[in-house]
Structure formats: C-alpha cells, structure tokens
Amino acid sequence: MPRFNVTQALFSSSDGTLIYAEAIGNKNLPAIVFIHGLTLTTLAWAHILHDPRLLEHFYLVAYDMRGHGRSGKPLTMEGHSSKLYADDFAAVSKGFDLKSPLCNGWSLGATVAADITTHLGPTAISGIIWTAPLPYIDPEVIGAVAKPAVQDLLPGLATETDAVLALQTRHKFIDTLFNDPPSVPVDIKWSWAGSSSLIPPSLVPIVTSRPQDPTALFKAGANGLPLLIISGGNDSQLRGEPAWEIAGKHFKDLTIHTIPDGSHAPFYDNKDEYVQEVLKFAKRVFKIHA
C-alpha cells in the first residue's frame, strides 16, 4: 500500500473564521470526515487517520471545530450559531473537494450532524457515525447523556480566574477519556492535554450550550440517512442508552454497536474493533464490495 502524506490547510468559513483541516489518502476515494470532541483537536484522530485498513478504501479528513485547536475562536454565542458550524463543514468539504462524505462525530463532535442536515440538507453527507455521542445540544439531552464525572469537570474547564484549577481539570478531563490512563503513552496524553488548553475557557459554556434544532436531523433519519452509533460500555463521560433511544425513534437505517470494555475514546482503547465497525458501515454506505 502506498505511503501518504498529510495535507494540512486552513479554509475560510462564511464569516471569515479560519478552519484548520487535514486530509490523508487517495482523494479519488469516498471520504470520511472525523470531528473531535470537547476541548480536543484533530490530534485525537492521528492514529486512526493513518490506519491502512481505512486508507485502502477511504480518503480520511479531520478538522478542528471553531473555538478549538488551530481553528479561529469567535468569543460570542453569535459566532457559534448552528449555520456557522454547517458552513465550517461545507468549507472543509469544498476545500478538499469532498462529495457527500460520511460524517463521523465523536462526543460533542457528533452534534455537528444536526447543523449539517439543518443548513446544508441531508444530501451533504452520505451517512453519520456517532462515536460515544452527544446527539445534539439541548439541556435535557445533556442532562440525560452526561455522567457526573464530566459534568463535575465543566466549571473547571470554564474557569478564567483559577489557573491551577483550570490546569488540573484539563488533565482530569483527559484521564476520563481512557480505560486505564496510566497505561496511555505520555506523548498521547500530553498532546491531547495540550490541545485542550487551546480553547479559551469562556468558550466552554458557549460550545456546550449553543442553540440547535434537531428537526432536520430527525427527518433525514426517517428518510433513510444511515446512522452508526459506536458506544463504549466503560464510557466514563457519556451514557449510551439515551443516544440509542433518540436514534431509535427517528432513524430508519440504524446500527448500534457497543464495545463492552470500550472507553469514551473507543477508537483509541479498542482501535481494532472500532475500525472494523467503521469499515463495515462505511463500505455498506458507499457500496464498496471489496
């Protein structure tokens, strides 16, 4: 299999905010776009983006959501409207010339599917993967999905007055992603923790409370837009059952896969099983028979 270099780029969204994105693989293949979770960046997907099993069949793309990582960071709620999140996705898709890619959102990143279907229409994507997801942003949904372990950390992630608490909280937050934090190589943990320091604390409550309307998402699901949910049985941050219940009510083409010992980052702790499920689903969506 050929070796691919990562293409890095900054794309301008509709409001001028620059969105950092990267791509790897054969651009003539169907694409999967990976969207990270709260405070994280594309670095979280690094070993997935280089997986030869995925690169054999797909062009792999990831980007930093606005407010995160190397993307621009509007500091107002208006700068985090649902339409702007959809426009960010559209800018990345146009920039890399993607044709109706598969959208894979992890945790908070899963909510972007609602923005896309609302403002770009269901044909902008070929299907959705929710990885350990928050389905969409709504106080009741967050209350049902988020476990105390992550809810208790939000004030520390958002503090602008206590530097010690902010630093300690980010390291605790990173630890809740994994099954066995001490076993995670320090270069992984420190790169993810470093990523989490790039989001301004004042944006944490904004990106976790920005208005969303799931109506178009639900309509797309009822009309057959495929959805795969991959959950970890040992997820310390989010509960899988509420997401399954929401999806079960609205998605006609629904696949749910639970990794019994999976963490909130099943693509890291259970990489082989995770990749197998993504491959199976993506091949079906794109009608790849090889």
PDB file of N, CA and C in Angstrom, residues 39-41 43 64 67-71 73 170 191-201 203:
ATOM      1  N   THR A  39     -12.949  20.307  23.707  1.00  0.00           N
ATOM      2  CA  THR A  39     -11.592  20.780  24.000  1.00  0.00           C
ATOM      3  C   THR A  39     -10.504  20.072  23.200  1.00  0.00           C
ATOM      4  N   LEU A  40     -10.823  19.030  22.456  1.00  0.00           N
ATOM      5  CA  LEU A  40      -9.804  18.277  21.736  1.00  0.00           C
ATOM      6  C   LEU A  40      -9.580  18.852  20.328  1.00  0.00           C
ATOM      7  N   THR A  41      -8.793  18.165  19.525  1.00  0.00           N
ATOM      8  CA  THR A  41      -8.460  18.614  18.175  1.00  0.00           C
ATOM      9  C   THR A  41      -8.282  17.397  17.267  1.00  0.00           C
ATOM     10  N   LEU A  43      -5.684  16.040  16.538  1.00  0.00           N
ATOM     11  CA  LEU A  43      -4.650  15.155  17.086  1.00  0.00           C
ATOM     12  C   LEU A  43      -5.248  13.886  17.684  1.00  0.00           C
ATOM     13  N   ASP A  64     -10.473  20.870  13.010  1.00  0.00           N
ATOM     14  CA  ASP A  64     -10.705  21.426  14.339  1.00  0.00           C
ATOM     15  C   ASP A  64     -11.968  22.269  14.298  1.00  0.00           C
ATOM     16  N   GLY A  67     -13.380  27.451  17.623  1.00  0.00           N
ATOM     17  CA  GLY A  67     -13.175  27.546  19.063  1.00  0.00           C
ATOM     18  C   GLY A  67     -12.118  26.601  19.584  1.00  0.00           C
ATOM     19  N   HIS A  68     -11.682  25.669  18.774  1.00  0.00           N
ATOM     20  CA  HIS A  68     -10.750  24.625  19.194  1.00  0.00           C
ATOM     21  C   HIS A  68      -9.478  24.645  18.357  1.00  0.00           C
ATOM     22  N   GLY A  69      -8.403  24.166  18.968  1.00  0.00           N
ATOM     23  CA  GLY A  69      -7.175  23.871  18.240  1.00  0.00           C
ATOM     24  C   GLY A  69      -6.645  25.012  17.398  1.00  0.00           C
ATOM     25  N   ARG A  70      -6.395  24.708  16.135  1.00  0.00           N
ATOM     26  CA  ARG A  70      -5.804  25.685  15.217  1.00  0.00           C
ATOM     27  C   ARG A  70      -6.840  26.456  14.420  1.00  0.00           C
ATOM     28  N   SER A  71      -8.124  26.218  14.703  1.00  0.00           N
ATOM     29  CA  SER A  71      -9.183  26.987  14.048  1.00  0.00           C
ATOM     30  C   SER A  71      -9.419  28.304  14.781  1.00  0.00           C
ATOM     31  N   LYS A  73     -11.395  31.363  16.740  1.00  0.00           N
ATOM     32  CA  LYS A  73     -12.101  31.252  18.019  1.00  0.00           C
ATOM     33  C   LYS A  73     -12.993  32.460  18.284  1.00  0.00           C
ATOM     34  N   ARG A 170      -8.110  20.064  33.238  1.00  0.00           N
ATOM     35  CA  ARG A 170      -7.845  19.567  31.890  1.00  0.00           C
ATOM     36  C   ARG A 170      -7.157  18.207  31.928  1.00  0.00           C
ATOM     37  N   SER A 191      -0.215  15.392  24.389  1.00  0.00           N
ATOM     38  CA  SER A 191      -0.664  16.077  23.179  1.00  0.00           C
ATOM     39  C   SER A 191      -2.155  16.388  23.262  1.00  0.00           C
ATOM     40  N   TRP A 192      -2.931  15.455  23.813  1.00  0.00           N
ATOM     41  CA  TRP A 192      -4.359  15.711  23.978  1.00  0.00           C
ATOM     42  C   TRP A 192      -4.587  16.781  25.045  1.00  0.00           C
ATOM     43  N   ALA A 193      -3.840  16.726  26.144  1.00  0.00           N
ATOM     44  CA  ALA A 193      -3.978  17.742  27.189  1.00  0.00           C
ATOM     45  C   ALA A 193      -3.550  19.112  26.669  1.00  0.00           C
ATOM     46  N   GLY A 194      -2.476  19.129  25.886  1.00  0.00           N
ATOM     47  CA  GLY A 194      -2.060  20.387  25.287  1.00  0.00           C
ATOM     48  C   GLY A 194      -3.112  20.952  24.361  1.00  0.00           C
ATOM     49  N   SER A 195      -3.745  20.069  23.588  1.00  0.00           N
ATOM     50  CA  SER A 195      -4.831  20.507  22.715  1.00  0.00           C
ATOM     51  C   SER A 195      -5.944  21.165  23.514  1.00  0.00           C
ATOM     52  N   SER A 196      -6.241  20.588  24.668  1.00  0.00           N
ATOM     53  CA  SER A 196      -7.368  21.087  25.453  1.00  0.00           C
ATOM     54  C   SER A 196      -7.104  22.467  26.038  1.00  0.00           C
ATOM     55  N   SER A 197      -5.831  22.881  26.061  1.00  0.00           N
ATOM     56  CA  SER A 197      -5.506  24.208  26.591  1.00  0.00           C
ATOM     57  C   SER A 197      -5.740  25.313  25.572  1.00  0.00           C
ATOM     58  N   LEU A 198      -6.015  24.942  24.316  1.00  0.00           N
ATOM     59  CA  LEU A 198      -6.129  25.939  23.256  1.00  0.00           C
ATOM     60  C   LEU A 198      -7.508  26.576  23.160  1.00  0.00           C
ATOM     61  N   ILE A 199      -8.529  25.944  23.737  1.00  0.00           N
ATOM     62  CA  ILE A 199      -9.846  26.548  23.728  1.00  0.00           C
ATOM     63  C   ILE A 199      -9.940  27.548  24.879  1.00  0.00           C
ATOM     64  N   PRO A 200     -10.295  28.802  24.616  1.00  0.00           N
ATOM     65  CA  PRO A 200     -10.449  29.763  25.708  1.00  0.00           C
ATOM     66  C   PRO A 200     -11.509  29.279  26.699  1.00  0.00           C
ATOM     67  N   PRO A 201     -11.258  29.373  27.992  1.00  0.00           N
ATOM     68  CA  PRO A 201     -12.230  28.887  28.977  1.00  0.00           C
ATOM     69  C   PRO A 201     -13.635  29.467  28.787  1.00  0.00           C
ATOM     70  N   LEU A 203     -15.192  29.917  26.203  1.00  0.00           N
ATOM     71  CA  LEU A 203     -15.919  29.258  25.116  1.00  0.00           C
ATOM     72  C   LEU A 203     -16.521  27.920  25.529  1.00  0.00           C
TER      73      LEU A 203
END
